[in-house]
Amino acid sequence: MALTLVIGNKNYSSWSLRPWIAMKAAGIAFDEVVIPLYEPGSAEEIAKYSPAGKVPILIDGDWAVWDSIAILEYLAERFPDAGLWPADPRARALARSVSAEMHGGFQPLRQACTMNLWLPVKARPQSEAVLANVARIDALWCDCRARFGQKAGGPFLFGTFGAADAMYAPVVARFHTYGLPVSATARAYMDAVMATSAWREWYDAAMQETWIMQHNEPDWPLVRGVPVSP
Ligand SMILES: N[C@@H](CCC(=O)N[C@@H](CS)C(=O)NCC(=O)O)C(=O)O
């Protein structure tokens, strides 16, 4: 039976992007159900699939798995040949550590630089706390690349695109949109993620969406990066 991934709208739903891009990059077939977030009835619609009331949710027959990390772990077990986690135990432990660090942390960055693919790409001033998050993420990307990615011979954290890259895909979007200061290694990694066909597919679909949420630049109303009248 085909898998179904229940996600939020692509422009905003950073958590949904994680399992979605992991499945696309790994070639795991699935149907998708898109529930626009923050609309009247959104919560009721999500609640039909999960009592947790959040997307993403993976439906596998009569079984539902929710929360991005749990979904990635489920997929890694169900599709062991997909290589979602690195084969080497130490690389795998590092991949899980950095994924968990993302899942549970970086609140200043997440709060100040919400994922919004419609926003124009430009550098915006940021707090010390946000810049400290950026520096930590840059350092951990460089560490993964230096210890494993480069040797494995691919442009991603551990070589080929995997669960850790999926966990950081929305961070790539944030760093790019908000013009955050990164090293050359981090920039090359971001460019590699953004060059994947999975990324392009998500981005192109986000550009076609019509749901408008308030964004964190309220004095600059925007539709797809183009200023519009309030
Ligand atoms: N820890 C969850 C977070 C999921 C989450 O916060 N999803 C947001 C969308 S990106 C959501 O469903 N928001 C709807 C709401 O809170 O009503 C995960 O990793 O999947």
XYZ file of C-alpha atoms and ligand atoms in Angstrom:
250
model
C 0.000 0.000 0.000
C 1.256 3.472 -0.872
C 2.514 5.713 1.883
C 0.817 9.053 2.427
C 2.567 12.055 3.916
C 0.328 14.684 5.446
C 2.065 18.051 5.325
C 1.440 21.745 5.804
C 1.673 24.197 2.942
C 5.103 24.201 1.423
C 5.877 27.880 1.811
C 5.817 27.725 5.613
C 5.889 24.175 6.875
C 9.514 23.636 7.756
C 8.800 20.450 9.724
C 6.920 18.986 6.764
C 9.841 19.626 4.427
C 12.060 17.246 6.422
C 10.439 13.852 5.733
C 9.162 15.068 2.356
C 12.640 15.854 1.000
C 14.104 12.720 2.603
C 11.537 10.539 0.826
C 11.921 12.321 -2.500
C 15.715 12.178 -2.390
C 15.646 8.487 -1.441
C 13.149 7.664 -4.181
C 10.490 6.446 -1.723
C 7.088 6.735 -3.409
C 4.261 8.436 -1.519
C 1.064 10.378 -1.945
C 0.776 13.728 -0.250
C -2.057 15.495 1.510
C -1.487 19.236 1.946
C -3.283 20.986 4.790
C -2.859 24.760 4.639
C -1.690 25.973 8.040
C -3.263 28.731 10.126
C -6.498 28.767 8.125
C -9.957 28.334 9.608
C -10.408 24.579 10.001
C -6.673 23.711 9.766
C -6.521 22.266 13.285
C -9.619 20.134 12.750
C -8.216 18.815 9.483
C -4.857 17.891 11.060
C -6.657 16.247 13.997
C -8.261 13.782 11.578
C -4.806 12.271 11.078
C -3.071 12.709 14.437
C -4.123 13.562 17.990
C -0.863 15.503 18.329
C -2.371 18.132 16.044
C 0.810 18.817 14.099
C 2.137 17.997 10.652
C 4.000 16.092 9.258
C 2.236 12.763 9.677
C 3.129 9.614 7.748
C 0.312 7.176 7.054
C 1.321 3.614 6.271
C -1.836 1.594 5.764
C -3.651 1.549 9.095
C -0.659 3.020 10.933
C 0.196 6.672 11.541
C 3.582 8.030 12.578
C 3.967 11.667 13.567
C 6.825 14.012 14.369
C 9.620 14.534 11.858
C 12.314 12.549 13.692
C 10.020 9.599 14.376
C 8.974 9.560 10.721
C 12.602 9.563 9.556
C 13.430 6.705 11.920
C 10.391 4.745 10.721
C 11.379 5.268 7.093
C 14.978 4.217 7.812
C 13.694 0.935 9.260
C 11.099 0.346 6.559
C 13.525 1.152 3.737
C 16.906 -0.059 5.045
C 18.505 0.200 1.605
C 17.592 3.874 1.232
C 20.651 4.906 3.267
C 18.818 7.535 5.275
C 21.360 7.143 8.074
C 25.072 6.519 7.371
C 26.240 2.885 7.538
C 29.265 3.629 9.719
C 28.204 3.528 13.421
C 30.140 6.663 14.374
C 28.894 8.585 11.367
C 25.378 7.391 12.181
C 25.721 8.508 15.801
C 26.941 11.935 14.676
C 24.113 12.178 12.129
C 21.595 11.389 14.877
C 23.245 13.835 17.303
C 23.140 16.761 14.894
C 19.588 15.854 13.860
C 18.441 15.756 17.484
C 20.254 19.033 18.149
C 18.245 20.602 15.324
C 14.987 19.017 16.402
C 15.272 20.290 19.970
C 17.178 23.538 19.589
C 18.025 26.731 17.761
C 14.907 28.509 19.018
C 16.250 32.036 18.407
C 16.909 31.213 14.755
C 13.588 29.439 14.340
C 11.694 32.316 15.904
C 13.424 35.199 14.130
C 13.883 33.578 10.723
C 10.781 31.515 10.068
C 10.795 29.580 6.828
C 8.999 31.629 4.217
C 10.097 30.877 0.688
C 8.167 33.838 -0.649
C 10.335 36.395 1.132
C 12.960 38.116 -1.007
C 16.523 36.957 -0.413
C 18.338 39.672 1.497
C 20.570 40.058 4.532
C 18.644 41.262 7.569
C 20.190 42.351 10.887
C 19.985 39.609 13.526
C 20.369 39.326 17.295
C 23.450 37.865 19.001
C 21.414 34.776 19.869
C 20.493 34.158 16.240
C 24.085 34.698 15.123
C 25.270 32.238 17.795
C 22.847 29.638 16.375
C 24.158 30.325 12.878
C 27.771 29.897 14.028
C 26.971 26.621 15.786
C 25.151 25.201 12.763
C 27.923 26.322 10.426
C 30.469 24.587 12.697
C 28.517 21.344 12.855
C 27.999 21.265 9.085
C 31.762 21.802 8.608
C 32.494 19.063 11.156
C 30.235 16.517 9.428
C 31.660 17.431 6.036
C 35.284 17.233 7.237
C 34.915 14.008 9.207
C 32.628 12.074 6.856
C 31.047 13.944 3.943
C 34.167 14.745 1.976
C 35.599 11.239 2.369
C 32.317 9.675 1.308
C 32.583 11.689 -1.893
C 29.280 13.555 -2.039
C 28.345 17.192 -1.315
C 26.083 16.431 1.668
C 26.800 16.147 5.390
C 27.686 12.449 5.214
C 28.202 12.155 1.457
C 24.856 11.218 -0.076
C 21.653 13.018 0.916
C 20.242 11.508 4.103
C 18.135 12.114 7.186
C 20.538 14.664 8.694
C 20.411 16.720 5.493
C 16.629 16.491 5.577
C 16.586 17.792 9.146
C 18.674 20.790 8.080
C 16.912 21.489 4.761
C 14.631 24.155 6.293
C 17.690 25.695 7.960
C 19.275 25.957 4.514
C 16.145 27.812 3.400
C 16.354 30.184 6.362
C 20.077 30.867 5.970
C 19.540 31.582 2.278
C 16.436 33.774 2.546
C 17.688 35.848 5.468
C 21.217 36.215 4.049
C 22.830 34.881 7.206
C 26.644 34.987 7.392
C 28.156 31.547 6.654
C 31.509 30.031 5.778
C 32.417 28.956 2.238
C 31.962 25.305 3.267
C 28.474 26.000 4.590
C 27.571 27.973 1.485
C 28.725 25.134 -0.774
C 26.649 22.716 1.282
C 23.587 24.977 1.042
C 24.021 25.282 -2.724
C 24.216 21.481 -3.024
C 20.973 21.041 -1.071
C 19.231 23.732 -3.110
C 20.414 22.127 -6.365
C 18.644 18.819 -5.668
C 15.607 18.039 -7.790
C 13.653 17.391 -4.579
C 14.390 20.904 -3.328
C 13.366 22.424 -6.665
C 10.132 20.475 -6.663
C 9.222 21.686 -3.158
C 10.239 25.266 -3.958
C 8.318 25.400 -7.239
C 5.206 24.043 -5.547
C 5.568 26.650 -2.763
C 5.634 29.394 -5.385
C 2.297 28.178 -6.718
C 0.557 28.287 -3.338
C -1.951 30.998 -2.645
C -2.417 30.810 1.141
C -1.025 33.921 2.791
C 0.105 33.818 6.396
C 1.303 36.812 8.316
C 5.083 36.825 8.127
C 7.683 38.361 10.355
C 8.058 41.498 8.258
C 4.517 42.765 8.779
C 5.210 46.273 7.508
C 6.247 44.796 4.180
C 3.332 42.824 2.767
C 4.568 40.424 0.161
C 3.303 37.895 -2.246
C 6.065 35.678 -3.613
C 8.753 38.257 -2.991
C 6.876 41.016 -4.780
C 5.681 43.954 -2.633
C 1.914 44.324 -2.844
C -0.503 46.909 -1.487
C -1.534 46.184 2.121
N 8.114 18.357 16.660
C 7.233 18.344 15.502
C 6.839 19.767 15.171
C 5.716 19.829 14.155
C 5.138 21.226 13.974
O 5.320 22.117 14.830
N 4.426 21.412 12.862
C 3.741 22.672 12.589
C 3.873 23.050 11.118
S 5.525 23.277 10.561
C 2.258 22.508 12.802
O 1.713 21.440 12.576
N 1.567 23.587 13.198
C 0.146 23.586 13.276
C -0.340 24.030 14.610
O 0.475 24.162 15.543
O -1.546 24.256 14.717
C 7.934 17.617 14.354
O 9.158 17.462 14.418
O 7.279 17.174 13.401
